[in-house]
């Protein structure tokens, strides 16, 4: 088969999307056609350093050879069975993911939002079956400025009005408290509380890192009050912060972990709820499921991802290069950067609003060959593939310095 003749350039492709594609995103005006490692190339052959990595879905870079090989091998053998039957890849995926995270059981799903929805259902079921909360009274306590996805239930407990307006009526049963505030959490948790659901680091909010002791405090409080600690590690997990999980920075073990993004190796959507047997054991046949969750292709890629993480190499890189990122950003404070937060290879950079919005800065970075994305206002999120080299990272920081000058 011959390759299709390319007849349309970037500008024409962007224009072509306008009438036929729902306008639920506002992408940077770059049309990516191929990618390898930390680099992407647009339709015209211009190269860009990827400093976003698919919001951490590409922790191992684009087309990591071990992941591509695992996918190819599986494509040639078996891709989908549904869970009506067993498939020969799922047991190993679940065993190794449970071992990697120190948990007992795995509920495989596809997208991050599905993992969150599934976590909410599991927590409620646990509250009724194990804790003894009266029917339909369970509550889940979440943090303000959270981002857990886009379904109707998830936006029900968002505090982002853009994400909510026009999508009610909302799902009841959630209490919202300020992030990083143990006293507020203490006041909100009562005998109806099934779980506290938080991001160990709030990604969308601008890489907000809680005070030392907060995660350990959440662990102590949830244990003392008899409810679950559910950690959404969909963006923070799988190597990004320098450890397999962000909760490890405080040596905390939650009851339930929500994983996604990088679990699919940037190839297929793979997510999972991972937890203790007493919690995930509440599900019985017919109570929850997904046609695609745990499919053999996803399980093969997910297993290869776990195998990469088992080496510890990517976590180490995130620690070592995280120092380069932090030092580089520290050097830009006062030179267009008003503040930043970073852990491992993940940073939220607050740019002086006088120099432009986050969007404008991202467009300037793009024109200089670096892809990054704003979060809110004048905050830029940096989350390069964990395969990035020190030279590439320093190059990206140099470009940031240049566009802020
Ligand atoms: C912490 C967190 N949870 C959940 C999600 C939702 O994941 P998905 O977009 O795959 O549904 C995201 C996505 O950005 C996230 O950052």
Short mmCIF file of C-alpha atoms in Angstrom, two decimals, residues 160-363:
data_model
loop_
_atom_site.label_atom_id
_atom_site.label_comp_id
_atom_site.label_asym_id
_atom_site.label_seq_id
_atom_site.Cartn_x
_atom_site.Cartn_y
_atom_site.Cartn_z
CA UNK A 160 -14.48 25.28 37.72
CA UNK A 161 -17.57 27.11 36.48
CA UNK A 162 -16.55 26.73 32.82
CA UNK A 163 -16.52 22.96 33.28
CA UNK A 164 -19.95 22.99 35.00
CA UNK A 165 -22.10 25.75 33.54
CA UNK A 166 -24.85 24.33 31.36
CA UNK A 167 -24.35 20.72 32.40
CA UNK A 168 -26.62 20.37 35.44
CA UNK A 169 -28.48 18.84 37.17
CA UNK A 170 -25.53 17.50 39.10
CA UNK A 171 -24.92 14.30 41.03
CA UNK A 172 -25.37 14.80 44.79
CA UNK A 173 -23.24 13.29 47.52
CA UNK A 174 -20.05 15.37 47.36
CA UNK A 175 -18.61 17.87 49.83
CA UNK A 176 -15.95 20.31 48.71
CA UNK A 177 -13.28 21.62 51.09
CA UNK A 178 -10.21 23.79 50.42
CA UNK A 179 -7.15 21.83 49.26
CA UNK A 180 -4.25 21.52 51.68
CA UNK A 181 -6.50 22.23 54.68
CA UNK A 182 -6.68 19.37 57.19
CA UNK A 183 -8.95 21.27 59.59
CA UNK A 184 -11.56 21.76 56.84
CA UNK A 185 -11.29 18.07 55.97
CA UNK A 186 -11.73 17.10 59.60
CA UNK A 187 -14.92 19.16 59.77
CA UNK A 188 -16.35 17.75 56.53
CA UNK A 189 -15.81 14.03 57.19
CA UNK A 190 -18.62 12.37 59.17
CA UNK A 191 -20.26 8.98 59.60
CA UNK A 192 -21.69 9.14 56.05
CA UNK A 193 -18.30 9.67 54.44
CA UNK A 194 -17.24 6.90 52.10
CA UNK A 195 -13.98 8.48 50.99
CA UNK A 196 -11.74 11.47 50.69
CA UNK A 197 -10.80 11.83 47.02
CA UNK A 198 -7.87 14.10 46.20
CA UNK A 199 -5.00 14.61 43.78
CA UNK A 200 -1.68 14.27 45.70
CA UNK A 201 -0.55 17.22 43.56
CA UNK A 202 -3.21 19.25 41.76
CA UNK A 203 -2.17 19.23 38.10
CA UNK A 204 -4.74 21.27 36.19
CA UNK A 205 -4.88 23.80 39.02
CA UNK A 206 -1.24 24.68 38.22
CA UNK A 207 0.87 21.90 39.76
CA UNK A 208 -0.18 22.80 43.30
CA UNK A 209 1.95 20.86 45.80
CA UNK A 210 0.41 20.58 49.27
CA UNK A 211 2.41 21.34 52.42
CA UNK A 212 4.60 18.58 53.82
CA UNK A 213 2.45 16.52 56.11
CA UNK A 214 -0.84 17.08 54.28
CA UNK A 215 -0.98 13.68 52.59
CA UNK A 216 0.13 11.93 55.77
CA UNK A 217 -2.54 13.94 57.59
CA UNK A 218 -5.20 12.82 55.12
CA UNK A 219 -4.07 9.23 55.68
CA UNK A 220 -4.23 9.56 59.47
CA UNK A 221 -7.60 11.34 59.40
CA UNK A 222 -9.29 8.89 57.01
CA UNK A 223 -8.01 5.94 59.03
CA UNK A 224 -9.14 7.46 62.32
CA UNK A 225 -12.58 8.40 60.95
CA UNK A 226 -13.10 5.09 59.16
CA UNK A 227 -13.32 6.22 55.55
CA UNK A 228 -11.24 5.51 52.45
CA UNK A 229 -8.38 7.59 51.09
CA UNK A 230 -8.67 7.60 47.30
CA UNK A 231 -5.67 9.19 45.54
CA UNK A 232 -6.12 10.32 41.95
CA UNK A 233 -2.63 9.67 40.55
CA UNK A 234 -3.78 9.82 36.95
CA UNK A 235 -1.49 12.76 36.18
CA UNK A 236 0.94 12.66 39.12
CA UNK A 237 1.65 8.94 39.05
CA UNK A 238 3.86 6.54 37.11
CA UNK A 239 7.21 8.26 37.46
CA UNK A 240 6.35 11.91 36.84
CA UNK A 241 7.36 13.25 40.26
CA UNK A 242 10.45 11.07 40.75
CA UNK A 243 8.71 8.13 42.37
CA UNK A 244 6.23 5.63 41.01
CA UNK A 245 3.47 7.42 42.91
CA UNK A 246 3.37 11.00 44.19
CA UNK A 247 2.04 9.79 47.57
CA UNK A 248 5.40 8.06 48.14
CA UNK A 249 6.97 11.46 48.87
CA UNK A 250 5.19 11.25 52.22
CA UNK A 251 5.45 7.46 52.51
CA UNK A 252 1.67 7.30 52.38
CA UNK A 253 -0.32 4.28 51.22
CA UNK A 254 -3.90 5.17 50.26
CA UNK A 255 -6.70 2.60 50.14
CA UNK A 256 -7.37 3.18 46.47
CA UNK A 257 -5.24 4.56 43.62
CA UNK A 258 -6.63 5.88 40.37
CA UNK A 259 -4.20 5.48 37.47
CA UNK A 260 -4.42 6.37 33.79
CA UNK A 261 -2.63 8.46 31.18
CA UNK A 262 0.93 7.01 31.10
CA UNK A 263 -0.44 3.53 31.85
CA UNK A 264 -1.35 3.36 28.16
CA UNK A 265 2.18 4.26 27.08
CA UNK A 266 0.84 6.99 24.79
CA UNK A 267 -0.57 4.24 22.56
CA UNK A 268 -3.99 3.21 23.85
CA UNK A 269 -6.21 4.52 26.66
CA UNK A 270 -5.57 2.39 29.73
CA UNK A 271 -6.71 3.27 33.23
CA UNK A 272 -7.22 1.34 36.43
CA UNK A 273 -8.57 1.47 39.93
CA UNK A 274 -6.04 -0.29 42.14
CA UNK A 275 -6.77 -1.05 45.75
CA UNK A 276 -6.89 -3.24 48.76
CA UNK A 277 -8.91 -6.47 48.58
CA UNK A 278 -11.35 -5.31 51.28
CA UNK A 279 -12.31 -2.40 49.02
CA UNK A 280 -12.23 -3.65 45.41
CA UNK A 281 -13.63 -6.96 46.64
CA UNK A 282 -17.05 -5.28 47.05
CA UNK A 283 -17.74 -5.59 43.31
CA UNK A 284 -19.65 -8.59 41.98
CA UNK A 285 -20.48 -9.66 38.41
CA UNK A 286 -22.82 -7.24 36.67
CA UNK A 287 -22.28 -4.34 39.06
CA UNK A 288 -19.67 -2.55 36.97
CA UNK A 289 -17.80 -3.03 33.71
CA UNK A 290 -16.56 -1.81 30.37
CA UNK A 291 -16.42 -3.49 26.95
CA UNK A 292 -12.86 -2.31 26.39
CA UNK A 293 -11.48 -2.33 29.94
CA UNK A 294 -8.74 -4.92 30.28
CA UNK A 295 -8.64 -5.72 26.56
CA UNK A 296 -5.58 -7.74 25.51
CA UNK A 297 -3.96 -4.89 23.57
CA UNK A 298 -4.36 -2.52 26.54
CA UNK A 299 -3.11 -5.23 28.91
CA UNK A 300 -0.05 -5.92 26.74
CA UNK A 301 0.88 -2.24 26.53
CA UNK A 302 0.07 -1.70 30.21
CA UNK A 303 2.29 -4.63 31.17
CA UNK A 304 5.14 -3.18 29.11
CA UNK A 305 4.64 0.16 30.88
CA UNK A 306 4.80 -1.55 34.28
CA UNK A 307 7.96 -3.34 33.13
CA UNK A 308 9.60 0.02 32.32
CA UNK A 309 8.64 1.35 35.75
CA UNK A 310 9.90 -1.78 37.52
CA UNK A 311 13.46 -0.83 36.48
CA UNK A 312 13.26 2.44 38.45
CA UNK A 313 15.15 4.16 35.62
CA UNK A 314 12.39 6.66 34.80
CA UNK A 315 11.76 7.57 38.42
CA UNK A 316 15.53 8.20 38.80
CA UNK A 317 15.63 10.34 35.67
CA UNK A 318 12.72 12.41 36.99
CA UNK A 319 14.64 13.02 40.22
CA UNK A 320 17.93 13.92 38.51
CA UNK A 321 16.46 16.02 35.72
CA UNK A 322 13.97 17.50 38.16
CA UNK A 323 16.95 19.25 39.73
CA UNK A 324 17.91 20.71 36.34
CA UNK A 325 14.32 21.88 35.83
CA UNK A 326 14.05 23.39 39.31
CA UNK A 327 17.43 25.14 39.14
CA UNK A 328 16.68 26.44 35.65
CA UNK A 329 13.32 27.85 36.73
CA UNK A 330 14.84 29.33 39.89
CA UNK A 331 17.24 31.23 37.62
CA UNK A 332 14.27 32.73 35.74
CA UNK A 333 12.54 34.09 38.83
CA UNK A 334 12.58 37.86 38.47
CA UNK A 335 13.25 37.49 34.74
CA UNK A 336 9.65 37.09 33.68
CA UNK A 337 8.84 34.24 36.07
CA UNK A 338 7.11 35.40 39.25
CA UNK A 339 7.01 31.98 40.91
CA UNK A 340 6.95 28.27 40.24
CA UNK A 341 6.26 24.92 41.85
CA UNK A 342 7.99 21.74 40.78
CA UNK A 343 8.41 18.14 41.78
CA UNK A 344 10.38 15.76 39.60
CA UNK A 345 9.85 16.58 35.94
CA UNK A 346 6.66 18.52 36.53
CA UNK A 347 6.33 22.25 37.03
CA UNK A 348 3.73 25.00 37.13
CA UNK A 349 5.37 28.26 36.14
CA UNK A 350 3.67 31.57 36.93
CA UNK A 351 4.69 34.10 34.32
CA UNK A 352 4.48 37.85 34.91
CA UNK A 353 1.00 38.68 33.52
CA UNK A 354 2.44 41.89 32.05
CA UNK A 355 4.39 39.72 29.60
CA UNK A 356 1.29 37.97 28.27
CA UNK A 357 -1.27 35.35 29.10
CA UNK A 358 -0.22 31.73 29.47
CA UNK A 359 -1.71 31.17 26.05
CA UNK A 360 0.37 33.92 24.46
CA UNK A 361 3.54 32.63 26.10
CA UNK A 362 2.72 29.10 24.88
CA UNK A 363 2.28 30.43 21.33
#
